[in-house]
Short mmCIF file of C-alpha atoms in Angstrom, two decimals:
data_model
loop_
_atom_site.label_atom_id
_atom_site.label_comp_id
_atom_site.label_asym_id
_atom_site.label_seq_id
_atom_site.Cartn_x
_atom_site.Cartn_y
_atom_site.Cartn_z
CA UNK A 9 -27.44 2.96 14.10
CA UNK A 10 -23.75 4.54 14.07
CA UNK A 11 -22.87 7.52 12.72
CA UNK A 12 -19.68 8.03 11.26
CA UNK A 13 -17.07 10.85 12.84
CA UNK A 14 -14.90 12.99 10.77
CA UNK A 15 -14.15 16.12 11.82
CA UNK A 16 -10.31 16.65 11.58
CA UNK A 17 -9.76 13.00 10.98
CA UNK A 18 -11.66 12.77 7.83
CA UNK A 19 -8.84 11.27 5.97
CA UNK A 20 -9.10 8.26 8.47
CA UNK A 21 -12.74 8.05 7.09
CA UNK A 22 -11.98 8.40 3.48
CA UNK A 23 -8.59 5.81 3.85
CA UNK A 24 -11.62 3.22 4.63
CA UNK A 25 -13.58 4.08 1.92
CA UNK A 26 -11.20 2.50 -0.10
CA UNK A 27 -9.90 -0.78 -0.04
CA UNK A 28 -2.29 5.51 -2.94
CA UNK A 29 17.61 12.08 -11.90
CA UNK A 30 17.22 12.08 -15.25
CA UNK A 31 17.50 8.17 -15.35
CA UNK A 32 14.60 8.50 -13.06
CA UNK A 33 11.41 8.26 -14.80
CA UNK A 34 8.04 7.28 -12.88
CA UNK A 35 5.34 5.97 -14.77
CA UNK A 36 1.85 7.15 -13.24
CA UNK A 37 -1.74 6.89 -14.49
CA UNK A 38 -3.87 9.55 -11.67
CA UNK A 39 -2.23 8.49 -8.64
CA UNK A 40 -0.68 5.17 -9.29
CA UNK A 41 3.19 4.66 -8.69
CA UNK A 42 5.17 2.16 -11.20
CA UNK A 43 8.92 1.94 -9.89
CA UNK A 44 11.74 -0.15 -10.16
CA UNK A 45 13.73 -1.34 -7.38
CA UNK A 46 16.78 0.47 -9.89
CA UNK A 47 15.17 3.51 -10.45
CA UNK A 48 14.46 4.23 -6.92
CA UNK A 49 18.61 3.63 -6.04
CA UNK A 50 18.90 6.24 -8.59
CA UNK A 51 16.50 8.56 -7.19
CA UNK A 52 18.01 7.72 -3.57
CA UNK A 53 21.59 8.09 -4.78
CA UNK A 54 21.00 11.75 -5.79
CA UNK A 55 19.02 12.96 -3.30
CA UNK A 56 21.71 11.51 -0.26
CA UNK A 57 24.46 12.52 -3.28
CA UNK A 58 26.16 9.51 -3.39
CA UNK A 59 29.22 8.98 -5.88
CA UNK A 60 29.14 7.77 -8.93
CA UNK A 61 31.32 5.04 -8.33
CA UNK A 62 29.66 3.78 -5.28
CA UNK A 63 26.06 4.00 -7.22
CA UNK A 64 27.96 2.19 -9.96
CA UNK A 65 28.99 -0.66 -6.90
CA UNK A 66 25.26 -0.83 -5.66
CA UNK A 67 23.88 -1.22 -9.20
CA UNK A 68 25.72 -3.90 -10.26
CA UNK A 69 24.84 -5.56 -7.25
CA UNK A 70 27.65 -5.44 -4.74
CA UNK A 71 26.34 -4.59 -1.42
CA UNK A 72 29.10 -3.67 0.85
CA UNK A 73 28.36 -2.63 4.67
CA UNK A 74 29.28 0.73 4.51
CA UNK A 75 27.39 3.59 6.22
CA UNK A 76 26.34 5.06 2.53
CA UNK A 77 24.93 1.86 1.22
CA UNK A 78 22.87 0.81 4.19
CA UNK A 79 21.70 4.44 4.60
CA UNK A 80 20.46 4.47 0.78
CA UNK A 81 18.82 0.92 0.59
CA UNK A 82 16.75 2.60 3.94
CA UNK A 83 16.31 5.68 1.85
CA UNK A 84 14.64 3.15 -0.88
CA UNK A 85 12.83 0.87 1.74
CA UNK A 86 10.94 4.30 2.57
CA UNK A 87 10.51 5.35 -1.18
CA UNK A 88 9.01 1.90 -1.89
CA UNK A 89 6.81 1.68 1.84
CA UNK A 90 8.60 -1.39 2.38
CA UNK A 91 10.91 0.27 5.27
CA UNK A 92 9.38 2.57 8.06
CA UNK A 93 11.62 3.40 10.98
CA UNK A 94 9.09 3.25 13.71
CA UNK A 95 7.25 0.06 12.58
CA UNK A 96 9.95 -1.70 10.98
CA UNK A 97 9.81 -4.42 7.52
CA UNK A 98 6.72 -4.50 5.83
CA UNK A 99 7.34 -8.46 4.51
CA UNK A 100 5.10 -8.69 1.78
CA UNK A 101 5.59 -5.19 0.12
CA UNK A 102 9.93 -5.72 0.18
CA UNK A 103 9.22 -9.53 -1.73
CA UNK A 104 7.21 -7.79 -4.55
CA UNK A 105 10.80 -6.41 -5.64
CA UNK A 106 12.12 -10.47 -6.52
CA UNK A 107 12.04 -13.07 -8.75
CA UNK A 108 11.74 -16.05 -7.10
CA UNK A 109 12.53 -19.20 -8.37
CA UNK A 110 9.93 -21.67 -8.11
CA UNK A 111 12.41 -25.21 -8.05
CA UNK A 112 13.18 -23.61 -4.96
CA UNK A 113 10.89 -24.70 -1.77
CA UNK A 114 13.12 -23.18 0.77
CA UNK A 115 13.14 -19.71 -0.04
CA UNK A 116 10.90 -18.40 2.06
CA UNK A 117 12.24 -20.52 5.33
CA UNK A 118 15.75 -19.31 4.90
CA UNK A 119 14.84 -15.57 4.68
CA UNK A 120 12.10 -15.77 7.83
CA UNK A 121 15.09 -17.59 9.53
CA UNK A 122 17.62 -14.98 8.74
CA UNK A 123 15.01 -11.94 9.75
CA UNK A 124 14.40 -14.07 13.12
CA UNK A 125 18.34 -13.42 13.33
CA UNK A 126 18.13 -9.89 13.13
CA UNK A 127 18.00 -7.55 16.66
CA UNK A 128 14.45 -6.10 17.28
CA UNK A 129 13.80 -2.34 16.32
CA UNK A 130 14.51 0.22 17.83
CA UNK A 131 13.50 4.07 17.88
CA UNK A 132 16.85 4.95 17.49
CA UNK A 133 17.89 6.87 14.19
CA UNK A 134 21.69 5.42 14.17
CA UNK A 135 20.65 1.88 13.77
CA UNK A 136 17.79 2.33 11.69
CA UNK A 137 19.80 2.14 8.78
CA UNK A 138 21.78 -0.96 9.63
CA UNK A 139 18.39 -2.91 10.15
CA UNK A 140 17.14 -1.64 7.17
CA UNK A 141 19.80 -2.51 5.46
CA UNK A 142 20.05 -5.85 7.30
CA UNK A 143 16.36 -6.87 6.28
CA UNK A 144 17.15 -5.85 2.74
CA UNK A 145 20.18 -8.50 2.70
CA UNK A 146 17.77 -11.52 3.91
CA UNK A 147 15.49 -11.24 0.65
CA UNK A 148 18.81 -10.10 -1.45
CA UNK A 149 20.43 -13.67 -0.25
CA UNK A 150 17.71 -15.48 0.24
CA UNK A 151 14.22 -14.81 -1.54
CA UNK A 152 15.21 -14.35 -4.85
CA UNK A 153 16.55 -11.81 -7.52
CA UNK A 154 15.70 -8.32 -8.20
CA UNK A 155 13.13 -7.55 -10.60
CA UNK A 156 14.02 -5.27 -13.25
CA UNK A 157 10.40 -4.38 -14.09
CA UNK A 158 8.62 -1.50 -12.37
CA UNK A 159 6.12 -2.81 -9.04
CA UNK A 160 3.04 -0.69 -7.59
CA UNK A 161 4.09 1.60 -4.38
CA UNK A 162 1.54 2.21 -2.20
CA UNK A 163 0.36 5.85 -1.57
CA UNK A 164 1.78 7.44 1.79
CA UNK A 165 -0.76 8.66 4.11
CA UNK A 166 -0.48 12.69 2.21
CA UNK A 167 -0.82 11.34 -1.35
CA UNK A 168 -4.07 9.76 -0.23
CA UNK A 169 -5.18 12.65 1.47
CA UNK A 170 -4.71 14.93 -2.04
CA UNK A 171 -6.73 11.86 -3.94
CA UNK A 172 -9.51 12.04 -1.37
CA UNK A 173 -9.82 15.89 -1.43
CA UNK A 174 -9.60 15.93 -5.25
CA UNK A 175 -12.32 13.25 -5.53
CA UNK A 176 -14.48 15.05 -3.04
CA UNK A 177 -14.24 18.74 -5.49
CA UNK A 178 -14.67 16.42 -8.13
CA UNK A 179 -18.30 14.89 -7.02
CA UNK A 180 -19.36 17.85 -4.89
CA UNK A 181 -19.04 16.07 -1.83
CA UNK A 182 -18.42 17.82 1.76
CA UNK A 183 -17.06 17.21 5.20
CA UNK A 184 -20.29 18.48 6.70
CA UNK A 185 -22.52 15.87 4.07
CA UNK A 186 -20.23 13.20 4.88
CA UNK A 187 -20.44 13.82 8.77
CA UNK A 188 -23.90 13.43 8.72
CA UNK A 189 -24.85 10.04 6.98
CA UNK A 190 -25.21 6.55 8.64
CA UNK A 191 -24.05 3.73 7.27
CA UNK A 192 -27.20 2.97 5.36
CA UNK A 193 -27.13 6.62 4.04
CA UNK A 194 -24.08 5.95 2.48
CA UNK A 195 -25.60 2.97 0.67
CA UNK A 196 -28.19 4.51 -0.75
CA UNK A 197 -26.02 8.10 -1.78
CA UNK A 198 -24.83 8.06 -4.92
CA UNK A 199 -21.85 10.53 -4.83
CA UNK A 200 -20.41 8.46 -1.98
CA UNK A 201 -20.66 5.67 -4.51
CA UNK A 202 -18.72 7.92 -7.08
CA UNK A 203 -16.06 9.33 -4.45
CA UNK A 204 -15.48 5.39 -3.74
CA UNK A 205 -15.13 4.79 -7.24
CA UNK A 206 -13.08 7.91 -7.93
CA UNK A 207 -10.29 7.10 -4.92
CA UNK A 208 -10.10 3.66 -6.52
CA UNK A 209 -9.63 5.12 -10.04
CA UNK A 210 -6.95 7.36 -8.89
CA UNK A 211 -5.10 5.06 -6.70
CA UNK A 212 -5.00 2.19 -9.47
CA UNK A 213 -6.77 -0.26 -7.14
CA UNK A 214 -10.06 -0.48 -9.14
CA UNK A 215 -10.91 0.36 -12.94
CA UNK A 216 -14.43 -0.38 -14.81
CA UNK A 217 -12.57 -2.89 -16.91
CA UNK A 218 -10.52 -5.11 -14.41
CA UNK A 219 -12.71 -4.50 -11.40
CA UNK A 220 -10.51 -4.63 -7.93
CA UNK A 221 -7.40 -5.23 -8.04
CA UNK A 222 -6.83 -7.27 -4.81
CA UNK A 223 -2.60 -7.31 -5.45
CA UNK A 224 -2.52 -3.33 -5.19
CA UNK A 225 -5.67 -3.54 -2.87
CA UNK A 226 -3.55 -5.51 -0.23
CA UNK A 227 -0.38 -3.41 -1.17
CA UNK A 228 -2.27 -0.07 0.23
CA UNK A 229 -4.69 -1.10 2.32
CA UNK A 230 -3.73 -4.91 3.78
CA UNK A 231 -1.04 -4.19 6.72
CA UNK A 232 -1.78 -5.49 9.45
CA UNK A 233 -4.10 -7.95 7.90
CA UNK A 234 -3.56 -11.76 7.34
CA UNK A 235 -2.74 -11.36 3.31
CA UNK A 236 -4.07 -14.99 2.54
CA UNK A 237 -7.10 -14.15 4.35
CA UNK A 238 -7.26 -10.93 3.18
CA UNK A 239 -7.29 -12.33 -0.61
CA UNK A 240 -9.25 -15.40 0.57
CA UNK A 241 -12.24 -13.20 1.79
CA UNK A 242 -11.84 -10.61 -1.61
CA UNK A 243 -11.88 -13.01 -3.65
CA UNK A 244 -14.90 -14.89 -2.73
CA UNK A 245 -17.05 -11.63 -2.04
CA UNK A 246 -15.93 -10.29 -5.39
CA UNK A 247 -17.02 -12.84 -7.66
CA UNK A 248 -20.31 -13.21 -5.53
CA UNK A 249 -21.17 -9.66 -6.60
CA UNK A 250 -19.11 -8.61 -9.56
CA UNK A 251 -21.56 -10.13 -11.78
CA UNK A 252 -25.04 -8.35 -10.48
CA UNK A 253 -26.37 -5.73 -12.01
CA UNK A 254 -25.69 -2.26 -9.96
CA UNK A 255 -27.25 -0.05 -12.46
CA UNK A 256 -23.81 2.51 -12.44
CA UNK A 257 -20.09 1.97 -12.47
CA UNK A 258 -20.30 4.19 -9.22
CA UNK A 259 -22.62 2.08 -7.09
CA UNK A 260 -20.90 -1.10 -8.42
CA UNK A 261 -17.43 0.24 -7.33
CA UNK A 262 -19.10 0.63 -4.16
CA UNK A 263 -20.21 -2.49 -3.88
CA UNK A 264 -16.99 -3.98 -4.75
CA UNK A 265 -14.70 -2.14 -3.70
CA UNK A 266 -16.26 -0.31 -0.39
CA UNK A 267 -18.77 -3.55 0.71
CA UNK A 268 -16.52 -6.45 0.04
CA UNK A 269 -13.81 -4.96 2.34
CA UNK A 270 -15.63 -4.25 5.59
CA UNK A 271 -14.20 -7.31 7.67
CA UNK A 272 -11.06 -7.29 6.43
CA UNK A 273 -9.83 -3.34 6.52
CA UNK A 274 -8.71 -1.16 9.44
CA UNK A 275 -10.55 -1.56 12.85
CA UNK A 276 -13.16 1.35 12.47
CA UNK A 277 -14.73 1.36 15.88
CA UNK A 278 -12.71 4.47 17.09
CA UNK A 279 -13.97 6.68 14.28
CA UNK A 280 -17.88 5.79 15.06
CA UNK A 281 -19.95 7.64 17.12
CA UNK A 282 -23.04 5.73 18.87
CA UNK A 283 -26.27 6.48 19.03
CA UNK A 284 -27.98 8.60 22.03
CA UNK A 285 -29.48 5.01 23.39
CA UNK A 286 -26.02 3.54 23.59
CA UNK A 287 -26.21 0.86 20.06
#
C-alpha cells in the first residue's frame, strides 16, 4: 500500500489531483483564463511601457528585430505559458495562437525545420529574449496566422495553488486528512471526490455538462507528455466510464477526471511514501 506525502509539497499532491490597459479585458469564469494573442501585446506593451507607435508597428503585424519587440513577444510567451526562460518553447501551447490553413501539408515541417535552426537555450537573461522572439517568428512565418479570438492559458504553478486551497476551505478538507489516506482511501472519500471536482470546476478543465475537457486538460497538465498519446489514452478511458452511473457529480469527476489520468500525468513516485515492509 503507498501512502501519499504532502507536507510542504502539498501543492505537488493537489497539481495531480487534477488532470489553472483599458483595451485589456480578460474573460474568466472561477479560474479560467480567455486571452487573445492581441490583448496580451497590449497588456505587455504597458507594463514594459512601450510607445505607442511601436505597439501600433507590432499590432499591425510588423515584427522588426529590435530589442523592445523581441523583449515584449517574451513578455507575452510568459503571459500565455508558451515561453519559460529556463525550459524554453512549449510547442503545442505557442500553435494554439494560429490559424492554420489546412490546403497546406507543410506547415508544420517548415516551422520544426526553422526551430531546429535556432541555437539551444541558454540560462542567460540577454539572449532569452532573442530566442523567444526567434521561436515566435517560426510559427509567425511558418504555422499559420494569428487568431483573433481569445485561447485558454494555463494556470501558473501560484494560481493553482490559490484554486487548491480555496477548494480545500470550500469542502472542509485538511493537510493532515489528506496526509493520511492511501490510495484506496481516496477512492472511497467523498470530499476528495468533491475537491477533484472543485479544482476542475475552477480551472475550466471539467464541468457537469461537457465532462473533461482534454484540449485545456493537456494545456495545464500535458507537458512533458506525448499529446497524441495523452488524448489517445483520455479519450478512450473517458468514454469507457463517462457513461456509468457514479451516484454524484463529485465521485464521477473523480472518476473522470482523477482515474482516467493516472498513466498519463506527472511521474508521482517521488511524492509516495512506502510502506514499513518495503511495497
Amino acid at each position: 500500500m503507498v501512502y501519499w506525502a504532502l507536507g510542504t509539497g502539498l501543492q505537488l499532491l493537489l497539481l495531480l489531483l487534477v488532470l489553472g490597459g483599458s483595451e485589456l479585458q480578460v474573460k474568466a469564469k472561477g479560474s479560467l483564463i480567455l486571452r487573445s494573442f492581441d490583448e496580451m501585446v497590449l497588456e505587455c506593451a504597458e507594463l514594459m511601457s512601450i510607445v505607442h507607435s511601436k505597439l501600433a508597428r507590432i499590432r499591425s503585424g510588423v515584427m522588426l528585430p529590435d530589442e523592445d519587440t523581441k523583449c515584449l513577444i517574451r513578455c507575452v510567451g510568459i503571459s500565455g505559458r508558451f515561453w519559460n526562460d529556463h525550459t524554453g518553447l512549449r510547442k503545442e501551447l505557442l500553435a494554439r495562437y494560429f490559424v492554420t490553413d489546412p490546403a497546406d501539408a507543410y506547415n508544420v515541417n517548415r516551422t520544426e525545420t526553422c526551430l531546429q535552426e535556432l541555437p539551444a537555450l541558454e540560462l542567460n537573461p540577454e539572449k532569452c529574449c532573442g530566442l523567444a522572439f526567434e521561436s515566435f517568428l517560426c510559427y509567425y512565418y511558418n504555422y499559420g496566422n494569428l487568431r483573433q479570438d481569445s485561447v485558454f492559458v494555463p494556470l501558473d504553478h501560484l494560481q493553482l495553488q490559490h484554486v487548491t486551497s480555496r477548494c480545500m476551505d470550500v469542502h472542509q478538507i485538511t493537510t493532515e486528512q489528506l496526509m493520511s489516506l492511501s490510495e484506496g482511501a481516496m477512492d472511497a472519500n467523498d470530499k476528495v471526490h468533491c475537491l477533484v471536482r472543485c479544482i476542475g470546476l475552477q480551472t475550466g478543465v471539467y464541468s457537469d455538462r461537457e465532462g473533461v475537457s482534454i484540449d485545456r486538460l493537456y494545456a495545464q497538465y500535458g507537458e512533458g507528455h506525448c499529446e497524441k498519446e495523452f488524448k489517445t489514452h483520455a479519450v478512450e478511458c473517458i468514454t469507457k466510464h463517462r457513461e456509468l452511473a457514479y451516484g454524484s457529480p463529485c465521485k464521477r469527476a473523480y472518476h473522470l477526471l482523477y482515474k482516467c489520468f493516472e498513466d498519463v500525468r506527472n511521474v508521482i513516485s517521488a511524492y509516495e511514501l512506502p510502506d514499513s515492509d518495503g511495497n
